Tab-separated table of C-alpha atoms in Angstrom:
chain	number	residue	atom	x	y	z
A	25	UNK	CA	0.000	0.000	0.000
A	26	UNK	CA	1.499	3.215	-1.017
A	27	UNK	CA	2.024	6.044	1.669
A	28	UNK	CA	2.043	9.818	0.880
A	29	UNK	CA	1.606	11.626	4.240
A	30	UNK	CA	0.257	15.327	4.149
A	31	UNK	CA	0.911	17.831	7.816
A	32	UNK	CA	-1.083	20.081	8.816
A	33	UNK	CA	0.363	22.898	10.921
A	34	UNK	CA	-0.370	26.201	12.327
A	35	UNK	CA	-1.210	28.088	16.005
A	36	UNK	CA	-3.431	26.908	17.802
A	37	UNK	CA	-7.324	26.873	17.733
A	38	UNK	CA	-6.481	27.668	13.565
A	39	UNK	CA	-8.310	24.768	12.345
A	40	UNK	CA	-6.024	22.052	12.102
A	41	UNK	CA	-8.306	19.147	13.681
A	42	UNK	CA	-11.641	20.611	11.947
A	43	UNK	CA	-9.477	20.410	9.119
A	44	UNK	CA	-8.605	17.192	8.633
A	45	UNK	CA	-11.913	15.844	9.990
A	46	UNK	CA	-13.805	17.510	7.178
A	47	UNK	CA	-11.408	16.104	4.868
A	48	UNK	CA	-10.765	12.350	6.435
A	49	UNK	CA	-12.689	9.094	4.795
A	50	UNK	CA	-12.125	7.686	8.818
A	51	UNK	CA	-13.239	9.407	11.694
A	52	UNK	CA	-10.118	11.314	12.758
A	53	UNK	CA	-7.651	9.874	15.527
A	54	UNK	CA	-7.207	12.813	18.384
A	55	UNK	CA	-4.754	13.142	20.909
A	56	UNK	CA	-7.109	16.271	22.973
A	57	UNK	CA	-5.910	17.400	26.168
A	58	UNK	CA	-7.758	19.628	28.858
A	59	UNK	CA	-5.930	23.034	28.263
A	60	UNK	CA	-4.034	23.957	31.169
A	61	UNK	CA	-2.424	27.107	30.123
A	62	UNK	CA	-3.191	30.292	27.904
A	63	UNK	CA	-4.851	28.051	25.756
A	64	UNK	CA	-8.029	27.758	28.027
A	65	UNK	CA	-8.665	31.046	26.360
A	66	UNK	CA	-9.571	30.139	23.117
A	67	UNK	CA	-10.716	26.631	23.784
A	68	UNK	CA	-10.896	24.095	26.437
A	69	UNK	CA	-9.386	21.050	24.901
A	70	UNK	CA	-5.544	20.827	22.616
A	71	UNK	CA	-3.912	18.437	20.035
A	72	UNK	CA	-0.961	17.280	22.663
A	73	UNK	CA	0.628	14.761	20.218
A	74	UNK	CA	-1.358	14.981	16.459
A	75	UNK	CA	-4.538	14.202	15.056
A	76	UNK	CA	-4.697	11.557	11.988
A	77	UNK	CA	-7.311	11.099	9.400
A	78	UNK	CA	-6.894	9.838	6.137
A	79	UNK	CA	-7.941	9.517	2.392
A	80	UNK	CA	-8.646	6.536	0.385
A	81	UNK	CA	-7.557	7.042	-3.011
A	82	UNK	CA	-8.160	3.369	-4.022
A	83	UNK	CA	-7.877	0.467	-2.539
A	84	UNK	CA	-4.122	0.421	-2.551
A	85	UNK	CA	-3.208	4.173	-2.148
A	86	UNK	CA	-4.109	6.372	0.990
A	87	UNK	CA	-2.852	9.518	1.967
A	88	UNK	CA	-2.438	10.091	5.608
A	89	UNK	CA	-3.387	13.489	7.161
A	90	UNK	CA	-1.343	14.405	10.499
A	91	UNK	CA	-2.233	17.459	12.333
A	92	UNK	CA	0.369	18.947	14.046
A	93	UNK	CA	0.001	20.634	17.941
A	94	UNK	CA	-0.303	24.508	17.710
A	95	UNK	CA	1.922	24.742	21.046
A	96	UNK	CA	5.269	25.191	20.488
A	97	UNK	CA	6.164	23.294	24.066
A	98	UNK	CA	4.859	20.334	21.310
A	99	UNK	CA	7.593	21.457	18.947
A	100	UNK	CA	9.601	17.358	19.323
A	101	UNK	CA	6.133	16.152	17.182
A	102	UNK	CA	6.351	18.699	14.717
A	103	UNK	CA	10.041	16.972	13.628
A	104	UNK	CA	8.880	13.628	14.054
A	105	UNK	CA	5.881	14.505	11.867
A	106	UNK	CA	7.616	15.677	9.286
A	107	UNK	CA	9.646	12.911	8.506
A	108	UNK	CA	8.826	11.932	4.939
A	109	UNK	CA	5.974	13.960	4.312
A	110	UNK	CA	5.145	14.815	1.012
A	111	UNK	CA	4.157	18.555	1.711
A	112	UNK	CA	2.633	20.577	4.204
A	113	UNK	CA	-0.409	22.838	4.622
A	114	UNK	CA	0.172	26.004	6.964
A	115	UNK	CA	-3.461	27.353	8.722
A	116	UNK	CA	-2.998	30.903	10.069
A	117	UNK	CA	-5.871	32.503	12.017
A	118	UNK	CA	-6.303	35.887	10.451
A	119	UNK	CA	-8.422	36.438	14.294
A	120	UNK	CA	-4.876	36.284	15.776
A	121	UNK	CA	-2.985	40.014	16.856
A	122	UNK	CA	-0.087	39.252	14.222
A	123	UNK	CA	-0.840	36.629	11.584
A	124	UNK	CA	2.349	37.541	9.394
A	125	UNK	CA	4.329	36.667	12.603
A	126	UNK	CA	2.711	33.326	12.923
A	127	UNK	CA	3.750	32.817	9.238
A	128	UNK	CA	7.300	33.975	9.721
A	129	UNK	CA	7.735	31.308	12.795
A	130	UNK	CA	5.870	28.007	10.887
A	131	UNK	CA	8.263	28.636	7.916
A	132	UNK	CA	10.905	28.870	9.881
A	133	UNK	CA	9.844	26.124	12.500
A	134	UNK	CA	9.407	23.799	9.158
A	135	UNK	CA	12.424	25.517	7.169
A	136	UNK	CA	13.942	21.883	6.894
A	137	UNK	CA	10.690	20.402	5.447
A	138	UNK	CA	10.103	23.375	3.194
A	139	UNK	CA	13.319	22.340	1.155
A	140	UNK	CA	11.827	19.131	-0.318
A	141	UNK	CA	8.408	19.427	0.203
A	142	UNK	CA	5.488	21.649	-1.507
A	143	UNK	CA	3.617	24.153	0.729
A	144	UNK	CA	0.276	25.393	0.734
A	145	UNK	CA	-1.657	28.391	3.167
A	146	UNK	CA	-5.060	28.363	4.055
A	147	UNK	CA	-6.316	31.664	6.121
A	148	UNK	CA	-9.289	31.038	8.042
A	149	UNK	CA	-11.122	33.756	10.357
A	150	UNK	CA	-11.229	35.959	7.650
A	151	UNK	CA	-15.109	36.370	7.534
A	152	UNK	CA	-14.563	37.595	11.487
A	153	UNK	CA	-11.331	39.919	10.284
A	154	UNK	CA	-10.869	40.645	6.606
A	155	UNK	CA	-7.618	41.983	7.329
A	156	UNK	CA	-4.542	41.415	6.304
A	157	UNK	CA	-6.299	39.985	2.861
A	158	UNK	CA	-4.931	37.519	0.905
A	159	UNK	CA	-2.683	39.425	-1.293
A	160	UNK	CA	-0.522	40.582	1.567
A	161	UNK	CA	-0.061	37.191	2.644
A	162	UNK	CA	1.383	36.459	-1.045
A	163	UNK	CA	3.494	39.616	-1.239
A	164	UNK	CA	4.887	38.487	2.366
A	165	UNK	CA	5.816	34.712	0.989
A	166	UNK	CA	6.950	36.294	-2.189
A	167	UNK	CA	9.344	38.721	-0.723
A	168	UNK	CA	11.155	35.174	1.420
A	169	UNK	CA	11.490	33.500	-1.770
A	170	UNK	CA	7.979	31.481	-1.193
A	171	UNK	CA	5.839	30.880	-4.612
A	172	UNK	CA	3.345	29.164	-2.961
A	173	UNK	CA	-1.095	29.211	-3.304
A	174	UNK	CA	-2.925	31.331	-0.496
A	175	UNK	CA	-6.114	30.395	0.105
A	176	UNK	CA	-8.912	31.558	1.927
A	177	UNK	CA	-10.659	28.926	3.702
A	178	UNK	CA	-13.327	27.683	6.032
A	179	UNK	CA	-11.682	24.604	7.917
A	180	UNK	CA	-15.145	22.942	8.503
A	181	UNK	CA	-15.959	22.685	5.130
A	182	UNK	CA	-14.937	19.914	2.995
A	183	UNK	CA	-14.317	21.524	-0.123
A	184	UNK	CA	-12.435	24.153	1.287
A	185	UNK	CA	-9.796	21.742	2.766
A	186	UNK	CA	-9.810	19.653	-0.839
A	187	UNK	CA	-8.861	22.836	-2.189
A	188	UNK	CA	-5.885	23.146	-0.425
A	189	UNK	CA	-4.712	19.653	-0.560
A	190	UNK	CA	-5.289	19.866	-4.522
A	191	UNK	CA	-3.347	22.647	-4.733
A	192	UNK	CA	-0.399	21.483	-2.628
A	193	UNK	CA	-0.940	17.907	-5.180
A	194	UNK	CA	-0.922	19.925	-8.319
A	195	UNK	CA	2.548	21.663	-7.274
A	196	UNK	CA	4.054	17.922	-7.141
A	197	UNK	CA	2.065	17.141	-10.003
A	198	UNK	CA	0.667	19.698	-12.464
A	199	UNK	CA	-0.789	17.304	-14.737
A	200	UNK	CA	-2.339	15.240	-11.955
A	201	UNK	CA	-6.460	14.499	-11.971
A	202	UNK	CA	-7.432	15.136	-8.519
């Protein structure tokens, strides 16, 4: 059976579990913890370890989905995640008081990744704060040598997340039929 294993990354409460259980064939494996520090916050429970869902392509091809902890006190999974991926899809909360700064750490958090492996960004919060847009997210991953898709996206819908995961497929593959 052939493995191709997409992350999922970002802060926390940015959509990373919704995510991948909108976009999962399985229900979605969580590791959820009670928050116990800032976190309790913005919600009450945190991915501690990762989250895993998956697609069934056929019967011999899946693609596994890991979720990666927002916490950086997690950072050890966020290594051990990586390993062999195939490409990686940032979330950034556009809710959050510097969203550019979020994007500035994951790429640099996943710098070793980012040298084999195809990148895609998917904002989310924007219909709560429209600001920055799109564009400036582009112009920002333009200007560190980053020619990647910017999307944004609703992490509980389905065809939001497909969108992304296409697009991070088609920069492997242009000619693939997703």
């Amino acid at each position: 059976m052939a493995d191709n294993k997409i992350i999922f990354t970002g802060p926390v409460g940015v959509g990373k579990t919704t995510a991948i259980a909108a976009l999962s064939d399985d229900p979605p494996i969580k590791t959820d913890a009670r928050a116990s520090d800032m976190t309790t916050s913005m919600k009450s429970h945190t991915t501690v370890a990762m989250d895993y869902g998956v697609i069934h392509l056929d019967e011999n091809t899946k693609v596994p989905l890991y979720g990666t902890p927002g916490q950086e006190r997690f950072d050890l999974m966020w290594d051990v995640l990586s390993q062999g991926s195939m490409g990686l899809v940032l979330l950034l909360d556009n809710t959050r008081t510097n969203p550019l700064k979020d994007l500035q750490f994951f790429l640099d958090a996943f710098k070793e990744l980012l040298k084999s492996a195809p990148l895609v960004v998917g904002v989310t919060k924007m219909d709560i704060r429209s600001l920055p847009g799109v564009d400036v997210y582009q112009k920002y991953l333009a200007q560190n040598n980053f020619n990647v898709p910017v999307f944004e996206i609703d992490a509980r819908r389905e065809d939001d997340v497909k969108q992304l995961v296409s697009a991070m497929l088609f920069s492997i593959d242009p000619g693939l039929e997703v």
